[in-house]
Amino acid sequence: MKSTSLSAAAPRRAGALLVAVLCALALLPAVARADNPIVQHMYTADPAPLVHNGRVYLYTGHDEDGSTWFTMKEWRVWSSADMVNWTDHGSPMSLATFSWASKDAWAGQAIHRNGKFYWYVPVVNRATGRMAIGVGVADSPTGPFRDAIGRPLVENGEIDPTVFIDDSGQAHLYWGNPNLWHVRLNADMISFSGSPTQIPLTTAGFGARTGDPNRPTLYEEGSWVYKRNGLYYNVFAAKCCSEFIAYSTAPGPTGPWTYRGTIMPTQGSSFTNHAGIVDFKGSSYFFYHNGALPGGGGFTRSVAVEKFTYNADGTIPTINMTTSGAPRADTLNPYVRQEAETIAWGSGVETEPSAEGGMNVGWIENGDYIKLKGVAFGTGARTFSARVASGAAGGTIEVRLGGPTGTVVGRCGVSGTGGWQNWTSVSCPISGATGTQDLYLRFSGGSGYLFNVNWWQFGA
């Protein structure tokens, strides 16, 4: 198990985003074959998926490394076109986005409307010390996001907003713990008419809890509300602690709700859970979090995903956590530029903002690797190119198929470039990369950090 001192790394990566270094998961073969959690180089929580223009954009929180509380300072964005290879888009919104916020970048959700993306998040209002709901807005699903109104949209000390737009065009915002609140948003998505109202938490609507007279229903927090085939679904974290995921349905956006039962039973090593559900490329996907990464737990969580199929009557089946994750929904094209931070499984690597824009993979040491699933080489690749930088002596990119110690189809040497953000391109010949296969970029060299990678591309 590999761990790196962030304080030691800082002088070598001036201006870089220092994130938690987890493990060389290659030392854990049973884990290294898995693809859940879908992010391995940092802790993530509270998944909120959004489908837009052929990709799933996944908005998450970020648990700080070694946290013993819900210590969260920023939100992150990831995306995928195939449900297995996920691109790290960094942190386009943080507590600093909201000048009036003091702490707690907790669970939110983003939605697209009017050519813009609106991200509803709970934070503590510095002026009142209470939880409030802020709104970030951006022109792109990956940001950067800015404060849409310069103040809270709503504030009553409660958390976990979810948002959806009904077929009629009416937008709805829900949030709350211990209550469940609702308000109809105006078309501008940053204001509302009327006042927020409470949705009655009845045992018929949200199940019966025992042992807590102050909370008679199972509803705890973290609603995810959506509509399917004319039926409204409210998926929520139930009965702390440990939580499980349950759901209710209704004929209208405010009820009356009918409790339908458990989706994901209590399991995993996190005492909270938080769900998001989307349909993508003809299938349905259930996102959640657990504590499955090394060092993981209730305050160091990781986002995962499962594919599922609704029952014929519209009910949701029981879904259990797996390490295999969702199956591949598409192939990856190696003949167009692919960001190095697009990863199905990474061992030892991290990401950071790149001087050339976007993110790059860094903190690479000997034996680290990146896995990509379902790479469609077709009749065969002949060249491999990569954008690299090194403030040290460099090393080698080993292009392998099938596993981190699989068949070598090419080797690209990387020399020192005089700085970790001094970028250059390298190329090498490829032989034997045909068909659709899992690709492993394995990095080798001397001791210490070797080089960074910004992007890669094969040539036919």
Short mmCIF file of C-alpha atoms in Angstrom, two decimals:
data_model
loop_
_atom_site.label_atom_id
_atom_site.label_comp_id
_atom_site.label_asym_id
_atom_site.label_seq_id
_atom_site.Cartn_x
_atom_site.Cartn_y
_atom_site.Cartn_z
CA MET A 1 0.00 0.00 0.00
CA LYS A 2 1.52 3.28 -1.15
CA SER A 3 1.10 6.61 0.61
CA THR A 4 2.76 9.90 -0.27
CA SER A 5 3.44 12.91 1.93
CA LEU A 6 1.54 15.87 0.53
CA SER A 7 3.82 18.31 2.35
CA ALA A 8 6.81 16.76 0.63
CA ALA A 9 5.10 17.01 -2.74
CA ALA A 10 4.15 20.67 -2.40
CA PRO A 11 7.54 22.21 -3.22
CA ARG A 12 7.70 20.17 -6.41
CA ARG A 13 4.23 21.11 -7.59
CA ALA A 14 3.89 24.84 -6.98
CA GLY A 15 0.35 25.95 -7.64
CA ALA A 16 -0.96 22.41 -8.03
CA LEU A 17 -4.14 21.18 -6.45
CA LEU A 18 -2.95 18.84 -3.72
CA VAL A 19 -5.36 15.98 -3.22
CA ALA A 20 -5.40 12.91 -1.04
CA VAL A 21 -3.04 10.18 -2.12
CA LEU A 22 -4.66 6.86 -1.47
CA CYS A 23 -3.06 3.57 -2.42
CA ALA A 24 -1.15 1.54 -4.93
CA LEU A 25 -4.15 -0.68 -5.48
CA ALA A 26 -2.10 -3.04 -7.60
CA LEU A 27 -1.02 -4.55 -4.30
CA LEU A 28 -4.63 -5.56 -3.75
CA PRO A 29 -5.45 -7.77 -6.75
CA ALA A 30 -9.03 -8.46 -5.71
CA VAL A 31 -9.70 -4.72 -5.54
CA ALA A 32 -7.69 -3.79 -8.62
CA ARG A 33 -9.97 -5.87 -10.86
CA ALA A 34 -13.00 -3.88 -9.72
CA ASP A 35 -14.40 -0.73 -11.26
CA ASN A 36 -16.41 0.47 -8.26
CA PRO A 37 -15.88 2.99 -6.76
CA ILE A 38 -15.73 4.91 -10.02
CA VAL A 39 -13.19 7.43 -8.66
CA GLN A 40 -10.14 6.05 -6.88
CA HIS A 41 -7.73 8.97 -6.44
CA MET A 42 -9.85 10.94 -3.97
CA TYR A 43 -12.86 10.51 -1.75
CA THR A 44 -16.20 11.52 -3.29
CA ALA A 45 -19.74 11.61 -1.91
CA ASP A 46 -23.35 12.51 -2.64
CA PRO A 47 -23.58 11.69 -6.37
CA ALA A 48 -25.89 13.76 -8.57
CA PRO A 49 -25.90 12.55 -12.21
CA LEU A 50 -27.08 14.66 -15.16
CA VAL A 51 -27.40 13.41 -18.75
CA HIS A 52 -26.50 16.02 -21.36
CA ASN A 53 -25.50 15.71 -25.02
CA GLY A 54 -24.56 12.03 -24.91
CA ARG A 55 -22.62 12.10 -21.65
CA VAL A 56 -23.39 11.56 -17.99
CA TYR A 57 -22.09 14.44 -15.90
CA LEU A 58 -21.63 13.43 -12.28
CA TYR A 59 -21.64 16.16 -9.63
CA THR A 60 -20.19 15.11 -6.28
CA GLY A 61 -18.93 16.38 -2.99
CA HIS A 62 -15.32 15.86 -1.91
CA ASP A 63 -14.49 14.40 1.49
CA GLU A 64 -11.11 15.60 2.68
CA ASP A 65 -8.47 12.95 3.21
CA GLY A 66 -8.36 11.66 6.78
CA SER A 67 -11.51 13.53 7.74
CA THR A 68 -13.27 12.69 11.02
CA TRP A 69 -16.31 14.81 10.18
CA PHE A 70 -18.16 15.92 7.02
CA THR A 71 -15.26 18.23 6.21
CA MET A 72 -16.04 19.38 2.67
CA LYS A 73 -14.75 22.52 0.96
CA GLU A 74 -15.53 22.02 -2.73
CA TRP A 75 -17.60 20.14 -5.25
CA ARG A 76 -16.26 18.09 -8.18
CA VAL A 77 -17.48 17.16 -11.67
CA TRP A 78 -16.82 13.96 -13.64
CA SER A 79 -18.25 12.74 -16.93
CA SER A 80 -18.51 9.59 -19.02
CA ALA A 81 -19.87 8.51 -22.40
CA ASP A 82 -19.75 4.81 -21.55
CA MET A 83 -20.37 4.51 -17.76
CA VAL A 84 -16.93 2.98 -17.14
CA ASN A 85 -14.29 5.51 -18.25
CA TRP A 86 -14.73 8.70 -16.20
CA THR A 87 -13.09 12.05 -16.94
CA ASP A 88 -12.05 14.24 -14.00
CA HIS A 89 -13.09 17.84 -14.66
CA GLY A 90 -11.74 19.12 -11.37
CA SER A 91 -13.49 21.48 -8.97
CA PRO A 92 -15.53 24.16 -10.78
CA MET A 93 -17.28 25.32 -7.60
CA SER A 94 -16.23 25.66 -3.97
CA LEU A 95 -17.14 27.46 -0.78
CA ALA A 96 -15.22 30.44 -2.13
CA THR A 97 -17.78 30.70 -4.96
CA PHE A 98 -20.29 31.95 -2.39
CA SER A 99 -18.92 34.99 -0.57
CA TRP A 100 -21.60 34.62 2.09
CA ALA A 101 -20.80 30.93 2.86
CA SER A 102 -18.51 29.83 5.66
CA LYS A 103 -18.32 26.00 5.53
CA ASP A 104 -19.92 22.66 4.64
CA ALA A 105 -19.95 22.10 0.87
CA TRP A 106 -22.51 19.34 1.20
CA ALA A 107 -24.88 17.41 -1.09
CA GLY A 108 -26.36 19.23 -4.09
CA GLN A 109 -27.73 18.66 -7.58
CA ALA A 110 -27.30 20.34 -10.97
CA ILE A 111 -29.82 20.76 -13.79
CA HIS A 112 -29.82 22.22 -17.30
CA ARG A 113 -32.22 24.92 -18.45
CA ASN A 114 -32.20 27.98 -20.70
CA GLY A 115 -28.77 27.04 -22.03
CA LYS A 116 -27.28 27.22 -18.54
CA PHE A 117 -26.50 24.82 -15.73
CA TYR A 118 -27.80 25.50 -12.23
CA TRP A 119 -26.21 23.77 -9.23
CA TYR A 120 -28.18 23.86 -5.96
CA VAL A 121 -26.06 23.24 -2.88
CA PRO A 122 -26.34 23.55 0.91
CA VAL A 123 -23.76 25.65 2.77
CA VAL A 124 -23.59 27.47 6.08
CA ASN A 125 -24.54 31.14 5.86
CA ARG A 126 -21.76 33.05 7.62
CA ALA A 127 -24.18 35.78 8.75
CA THR A 128 -26.68 33.47 10.45
CA GLY A 129 -24.73 30.27 11.15
CA ARG A 130 -27.55 28.29 9.57
CA MET A 131 -27.63 25.98 6.58
CA ALA A 132 -28.93 27.68 3.44
CA ILE A 133 -29.36 26.70 -0.21
CA GLY A 134 -27.17 28.54 -2.70
CA VAL A 135 -27.27 28.40 -6.50
CA GLY A 136 -24.26 28.23 -8.79
CA VAL A 137 -24.70 28.91 -12.50
CA ALA A 138 -22.47 28.12 -15.48
CA ASP A 139 -22.55 28.11 -19.27
CA SER A 140 -21.02 24.62 -19.41
CA PRO A 141 -21.80 21.44 -17.46
CA THR A 142 -18.19 21.47 -16.23
CA GLY A 143 -18.22 25.11 -15.16
CA PRO A 144 -16.75 27.28 -13.93
CA PHE A 145 -19.76 28.07 -11.76
CA ARG A 146 -20.46 31.47 -10.24
CA ASP A 147 -22.91 32.55 -7.54
CA ALA A 148 -26.17 33.12 -9.42
CA ILE A 149 -27.79 35.56 -6.96
CA GLY A 150 -25.17 36.55 -4.38
CA ARG A 151 -27.23 35.32 -1.45
CA PRO A 152 -29.13 32.21 -0.37
CA LEU A 153 -32.08 31.14 -2.48
CA VAL A 154 -33.81 29.74 0.61
CA GLU A 155 -32.69 29.36 4.20
CA ASN A 156 -34.27 27.40 7.02
CA GLY A 157 -31.34 25.47 8.43
CA GLU A 158 -32.02 22.32 6.38
CA ILE A 159 -29.98 20.56 3.70
CA ASP A 160 -29.73 18.34 0.59
CA PRO A 161 -31.56 20.04 -2.30
CA THR A 162 -32.89 18.06 -5.27
CA VAL A 163 -34.39 19.68 -8.36
CA PHE A 164 -36.32 18.55 -11.40
CA ILE A 165 -38.36 20.11 -14.22
CA ASP A 166 -41.79 18.62 -14.86
CA ASP A 167 -43.23 17.92 -18.30
CA SER A 168 -45.19 21.17 -18.02
CA GLY A 169 -41.96 23.14 -17.63
CA GLN A 170 -42.56 23.78 -13.93
CA ALA A 171 -39.37 23.40 -11.90
CA HIS A 172 -39.52 21.96 -8.39
CA LEU A 173 -36.96 22.21 -5.58
CA TYR A 174 -37.06 19.87 -2.57
CA TRP A 175 -34.75 19.75 0.43
CA GLY A 176 -34.68 18.93 4.11
CA ASN A 177 -33.51 17.09 7.18
CA PRO A 178 -35.45 16.48 9.43
CA ASN A 179 -38.36 17.85 7.37
CA LEU A 180 -39.08 17.68 3.65
CA TRP A 181 -39.60 21.06 2.00
CA HIS A 182 -40.84 22.00 -1.45
CA VAL A 183 -41.04 25.15 -3.54
CA ARG A 184 -41.93 25.83 -7.16
CA LEU A 185 -39.11 27.62 -8.91
CA ASN A 186 -39.72 30.33 -11.47
CA ALA A 187 -38.55 29.81 -15.04
CA ASP A 188 -35.33 31.71 -14.27
CA MET A 189 -34.41 28.90 -11.83
CA ILE A 190 -33.06 31.40 -9.28
CA SER A 191 -36.29 32.70 -7.75
CA PHE A 192 -39.66 31.36 -6.66
CA SER A 193 -43.22 32.49 -6.20
CA GLY A 194 -45.05 31.93 -2.96
CA SER A 195 -43.46 30.40 0.11
CA PRO A 196 -41.78 27.04 0.74
CA THR A 197 -44.14 24.45 2.20
CA GLN A 198 -43.59 21.21 4.03
CA ILE A 199 -44.54 17.92 2.44
CA PRO A 200 -46.35 15.93 5.14
CA LEU A 201 -44.18 13.09 6.39
CA THR A 202 -46.73 10.36 7.05
CA THR A 203 -46.00 6.71 7.70
CA ALA A 204 -48.17 5.81 4.71
CA GLY A 205 -46.08 8.08 2.56
CA PHE A 206 -42.60 7.43 3.91
CA GLY A 207 -42.71 4.27 6.03
CA ALA A 208 -42.72 3.77 9.77
CA ARG A 209 -39.63 4.20 11.95
CA THR A 210 -39.45 2.63 15.36
CA GLY A 211 -37.52 3.76 18.40
CA ASP A 212 -37.53 7.51 17.71
CA PRO A 213 -40.72 9.32 18.74
CA ASN A 214 -39.42 12.56 17.22
CA ARG A 215 -39.13 10.98 13.77
CA PRO A 216 -42.03 8.62 13.13
CA THR A 217 -41.20 8.01 9.44
CA LEU A 218 -38.19 6.50 7.70
CA TYR A 219 -37.41 9.69 5.81
CA GLU A 220 -34.02 11.04 6.86
CA GLU A 221 -32.48 13.22 4.12
CA GLY A 222 -31.07 13.33 0.61
CA SER A 223 -34.16 13.18 -1.60
CA TRP A 224 -33.82 12.51 -5.33
CA VAL A 225 -37.10 13.38 -7.04
CA TYR A 226 -37.91 12.59 -10.67
CA LYS A 227 -40.77 11.55 -12.94
CA ARG A 228 -41.07 8.40 -15.05
CA ASN A 229 -44.06 7.26 -17.12
CA GLY A 230 -46.35 9.73 -15.38
CA LEU A 231 -45.32 8.63 -11.89
CA TYR A 232 -43.31 10.77 -9.45
CA TYR A 233 -40.51 9.08 -7.50
CA ASN A 234 -38.89 10.31 -4.28
CA VAL A 235 -35.76 8.28 -3.54
CA PHE A 236 -34.27 9.11 -0.14
CA ALA A 237 -31.83 8.14 2.58
CA ALA A 238 -33.78 6.36 5.29
CA LYS A 239 -33.43 5.79 9.02
CA CYS A 240 -30.08 7.05 10.23
CA CYS A 241 -27.85 5.44 11.29
CA SER A 242 -26.73 3.46 9.29
CA GLU A 243 -28.89 4.67 6.44
CA PHE A 244 -30.45 2.65 3.67
CA ILE A 245 -32.03 3.92 0.44
CA ALA A 246 -35.83 3.77 0.20
CA TYR A 247 -38.42 5.37 -2.06
CA SER A 248 -41.97 6.57 -2.37
CA THR A 249 -44.16 7.36 -5.39
CA ALA A 250 -46.99 9.79 -6.05
CA PRO A 251 -49.38 10.87 -8.81
CA GLY A 252 -48.26 14.50 -8.41
CA PRO A 253 -45.07 16.40 -7.50
CA THR A 254 -46.23 17.07 -3.93
CA GLY A 255 -48.07 13.82 -3.30
CA PRO A 256 -49.93 12.11 -1.93
CA TRP A 257 -46.90 9.88 -1.45
CA THR A 258 -47.01 6.11 -0.98
CA TYR A 259 -44.06 4.31 0.58
CA ARG A 260 -42.72 1.60 -1.73
CA GLY A 261 -39.89 0.05 0.27
CA THR A 262 -36.14 -0.45 0.18
CA ILE A 263 -33.94 0.02 -2.88
CA MET A 264 -30.49 -0.45 -1.36
CA PRO A 265 -30.32 -2.09 2.08
CA THR A 266 -27.88 -0.92 4.73
CA GLN A 267 -24.46 -2.14 3.61
CA GLY A 268 -20.94 -0.93 2.96
CA SER A 269 -18.68 0.88 5.40
CA SER A 270 -20.33 4.32 5.33
CA PHE A 271 -23.15 5.05 7.77
CA THR A 272 -24.71 7.48 5.26
CA ASN A 273 -25.83 6.92 1.70
CA HIS A 274 -27.10 9.24 -1.02
CA ALA A 275 -28.70 8.20 -4.30
CA GLY A 276 -29.12 9.57 -7.81
CA ILE A 277 -30.91 7.84 -10.70
CA VAL A 278 -30.74 8.51 -14.45
CA ASP A 279 -31.51 6.79 -17.74
CA PHE A 280 -28.64 6.77 -20.24
CA LYS A 281 -28.30 5.07 -23.62
CA GLY A 282 -31.36 2.92 -23.03
CA SER A 283 -30.52 1.72 -19.52
CA SER A 284 -31.16 2.87 -15.95
CA TYR A 285 -28.39 3.59 -13.43
CA PHE A 286 -28.36 3.93 -9.67
CA PHE A 287 -25.56 6.03 -8.13
CA TYR A 288 -24.71 5.88 -4.44
CA HIS A 289 -21.76 6.18 -2.08
CA ASN A 290 -19.97 3.88 0.33
CA GLY A 291 -16.63 3.70 2.14
CA ALA A 292 -15.00 1.13 -0.12
CA LEU A 293 -11.64 2.76 -0.81
CA PRO A 294 -8.69 2.17 1.52
CA GLY A 295 -9.11 4.50 4.49
CA GLY A 296 -12.76 4.87 3.64
CA GLY A 297 -15.64 5.19 6.08
CA GLY A 298 -18.49 7.42 7.10
CA PHE A 299 -16.50 10.63 6.56
CA THR A 300 -14.30 9.39 3.69
CA ARG A 301 -16.76 8.11 1.15
CA SER A 302 -16.65 6.99 -2.49
CA VAL A 303 -19.21 7.18 -5.28
CA ALA A 304 -20.24 3.99 -7.08
CA VAL A 305 -22.85 3.00 -9.67
CA GLU A 306 -25.01 0.00 -10.58
CA LYS A 307 -27.13 -0.72 -13.65
CA PHE A 308 -30.70 -1.83 -12.97
CA THR A 309 -34.02 -2.50 -14.69
CA TYR A 310 -37.38 -1.28 -13.42
CA ASN A 311 -39.97 -3.94 -12.77
CA ALA A 312 -42.86 -4.12 -15.22
CA ASP A 313 -45.12 -2.23 -12.81
CA GLY A 314 -42.62 0.62 -12.42
CA THR A 315 -41.30 -0.44 -9.04
CA ILE A 316 -37.56 -0.42 -8.38
CA PRO A 317 -35.85 -3.72 -7.55
CA THR A 318 -33.49 -4.26 -4.65
CA ILE A 319 -30.01 -3.11 -5.64
CA ASN A 320 -26.90 -4.25 -3.80
CA MET A 321 -23.45 -2.70 -3.79
CA THR A 322 -20.89 -4.42 -6.00
CA THR A 323 -17.22 -3.99 -6.79
CA SER A 324 -17.80 -4.72 -10.48
CA GLY A 325 -19.97 -1.67 -11.10
CA ALA A 326 -21.99 -0.98 -14.23
CA PRO A 327 -21.21 -2.74 -17.51
CA ARG A 328 -19.75 -0.80 -20.39
CA ALA A 329 -22.40 1.13 -22.36
CA ASP A 330 -20.18 2.04 -25.30
CA THR A 331 -16.62 1.81 -26.59
CA LEU A 332 -13.84 4.37 -26.29
CA ASN A 333 -12.29 5.78 -29.46
CA PRO A 334 -8.48 5.81 -29.15
CA TYR A 335 -8.00 7.68 -32.43
CA VAL A 336 -9.21 11.00 -31.05
CA ARG A 337 -7.52 12.93 -28.27
CA GLN A 338 -8.36 11.40 -24.89
CA GLU A 339 -7.67 13.23 -21.67
CA ALA A 340 -5.23 11.36 -19.43
CA GLU A 341 -7.60 12.01 -16.53
CA THR A 342 -10.18 9.77 -18.25
CA ILE A 343 -9.87 6.65 -16.11
CA ALA A 344 -11.75 3.41 -15.49
CA TRP A 345 -9.36 2.44 -12.71
CA GLY A 346 -6.24 4.21 -11.55
CA SER A 347 -3.49 2.89 -9.32
CA GLY A 348 -1.23 5.38 -7.57
CA VAL A 349 -2.01 8.37 -9.79
CA GLU A 350 -3.67 11.67 -8.94
CA THR A 351 -4.93 14.66 -10.92
CA GLU A 352 -4.27 18.40 -10.84
CA PRO A 353 -5.10 21.50 -12.88
CA SER A 354 -2.96 21.76 -16.02
CA ALA A 355 -1.26 24.92 -17.28
CA GLU A 356 -2.62 23.97 -20.71
CA GLY A 357 -6.20 23.96 -19.41
CA GLY A 358 -8.32 21.25 -17.87
CA MET A 359 -6.64 18.64 -15.72
CA ASN A 360 -3.62 16.37 -16.02
CA VAL A 361 -2.49 13.16 -14.35
CA GLY A 362 0.45 13.56 -12.00
CA TRP A 363 2.28 12.21 -8.98
CA ILE A 364 3.24 9.25 -11.17
CA GLU A 365 5.73 6.78 -9.71
CA ASN A 366 7.20 3.53 -10.93
CA GLY A 367 4.52 0.84 -11.28
CA ASP A 368 1.52 3.18 -11.27
CA TYR A 369 -1.03 2.68 -14.03
CA ILE A 370 -4.27 3.81 -15.63
CA LYS A 371 -6.87 1.36 -16.92
CA LEU A 372 -9.32 2.19 -19.73
CA LYS A 373 -12.12 -0.21 -20.60
CA GLY A 374 -13.44 -1.13 -24.02
CA VAL A 375 -10.92 0.68 -26.22
CA ALA A 376 -11.91 0.10 -29.87
CA PHE A 377 -8.68 -0.31 -31.84
CA GLY A 378 -10.43 -1.83 -34.85
CA THR A 379 -8.00 -3.18 -37.46
CA GLY A 380 -5.05 -1.91 -35.49
CA ALA A 381 -3.15 1.08 -34.12
CA ARG A 382 0.30 1.96 -35.44
CA THR A 383 1.36 4.90 -33.25
CA PHE A 384 0.81 6.27 -29.76
CA SER A 385 1.30 9.91 -28.79
CA ALA A 386 1.09 11.61 -25.42
CA ARG A 387 1.45 15.11 -24.01
CA VAL A 388 3.91 14.92 -21.12
CA ALA A 389 5.92 17.06 -18.71
CA SER A 390 8.60 16.23 -16.15
CA GLY A 391 10.48 18.20 -13.57
CA ALA A 392 12.66 15.13 -12.97
CA ALA A 393 14.36 12.55 -15.19
CA GLY A 394 11.20 11.22 -16.82
CA GLY A 395 10.55 7.53 -17.46
CA THR A 396 8.52 5.32 -19.78
CA ILE A 397 4.85 4.91 -20.72
CA GLU A 398 4.26 1.18 -21.25
CA VAL A 399 1.24 0.59 -23.49
CA ARG A 400 -0.25 -2.73 -22.40
CA LEU A 401 -3.39 -4.73 -23.16
CA GLY A 402 -5.47 -6.85 -20.81
CA GLY A 403 -3.82 -5.97 -17.52
CA PRO A 404 -1.10 -3.90 -15.83
CA THR A 405 1.33 -6.74 -16.58
CA GLY A 406 -0.36 -7.66 -19.88
CA THR A 407 1.00 -7.68 -23.41
CA VAL A 408 3.25 -4.73 -24.23
CA VAL A 409 2.30 -3.23 -27.60
CA GLY A 410 4.51 -0.14 -27.31
CA ARG A 411 6.83 1.88 -25.11
CA CYS A 412 7.16 5.65 -25.14
CA GLY A 413 10.14 7.25 -23.48
CA VAL A 414 9.64 10.51 -21.56
CA SER A 415 12.61 12.78 -20.86
CA GLY A 416 12.82 15.62 -18.38
CA THR A 417 11.24 18.83 -19.68
CA GLY A 418 12.51 21.18 -17.02
CA GLY A 419 9.24 21.50 -15.13
CA TRP A 420 6.07 19.68 -14.16
CA GLN A 421 4.02 22.01 -16.39
CA ASN A 422 6.53 22.38 -19.25
CA TRP A 423 4.69 20.30 -21.81
CA THR A 424 5.94 18.45 -24.87
CA SER A 425 4.65 15.62 -27.04
CA VAL A 426 6.19 12.16 -27.44
CA SER A 427 5.33 9.36 -29.87
CA CYS A 428 6.22 5.71 -30.36
CA PRO A 429 5.27 2.83 -32.66
CA ILE A 430 2.49 0.39 -31.70
CA SER A 431 2.15 -3.22 -32.80
CA GLY A 432 -0.58 -5.70 -31.90
CA ALA A 433 -3.33 -3.35 -30.66
CA THR A 434 -6.44 -4.59 -32.51
CA GLY A 435 -10.09 -5.21 -31.70
CA THR A 436 -11.80 -3.90 -28.58
CA GLN A 437 -9.68 -4.40 -25.49
CA ASP A 438 -8.92 -2.96 -22.08
CA LEU A 439 -5.94 -0.63 -22.29
CA TYR A 440 -3.42 -0.14 -19.49
CA LEU A 441 -0.95 2.74 -19.48
CA ARG A 442 1.69 1.57 -17.02
CA PHE A 443 4.41 3.96 -15.93
CA SER A 444 7.98 2.91 -15.19
CA GLY A 445 11.24 4.57 -14.28
CA GLY A 446 13.46 5.40 -11.34
CA SER A 447 12.55 6.49 -7.84
CA GLY A 448 10.36 9.46 -7.00
CA TYR A 449 7.91 11.21 -9.28
CA LEU A 450 8.49 10.49 -12.97
CA PHE A 451 6.34 12.73 -15.19
CA ASN A 452 2.85 14.11 -15.81
CA VAL A 453 0.48 13.20 -18.66
CA ASN A 454 -2.07 15.62 -20.09
CA TRP A 455 -3.58 13.63 -22.97
CA TRP A 456 -2.94 10.70 -25.31
CA GLN A 457 -4.01 9.52 -28.75
CA PHE A 458 -3.40 6.53 -31.04
CA GLY A 459 -2.83 6.71 -34.79
CA ALA A 460 -4.03 4.11 -37.31
#
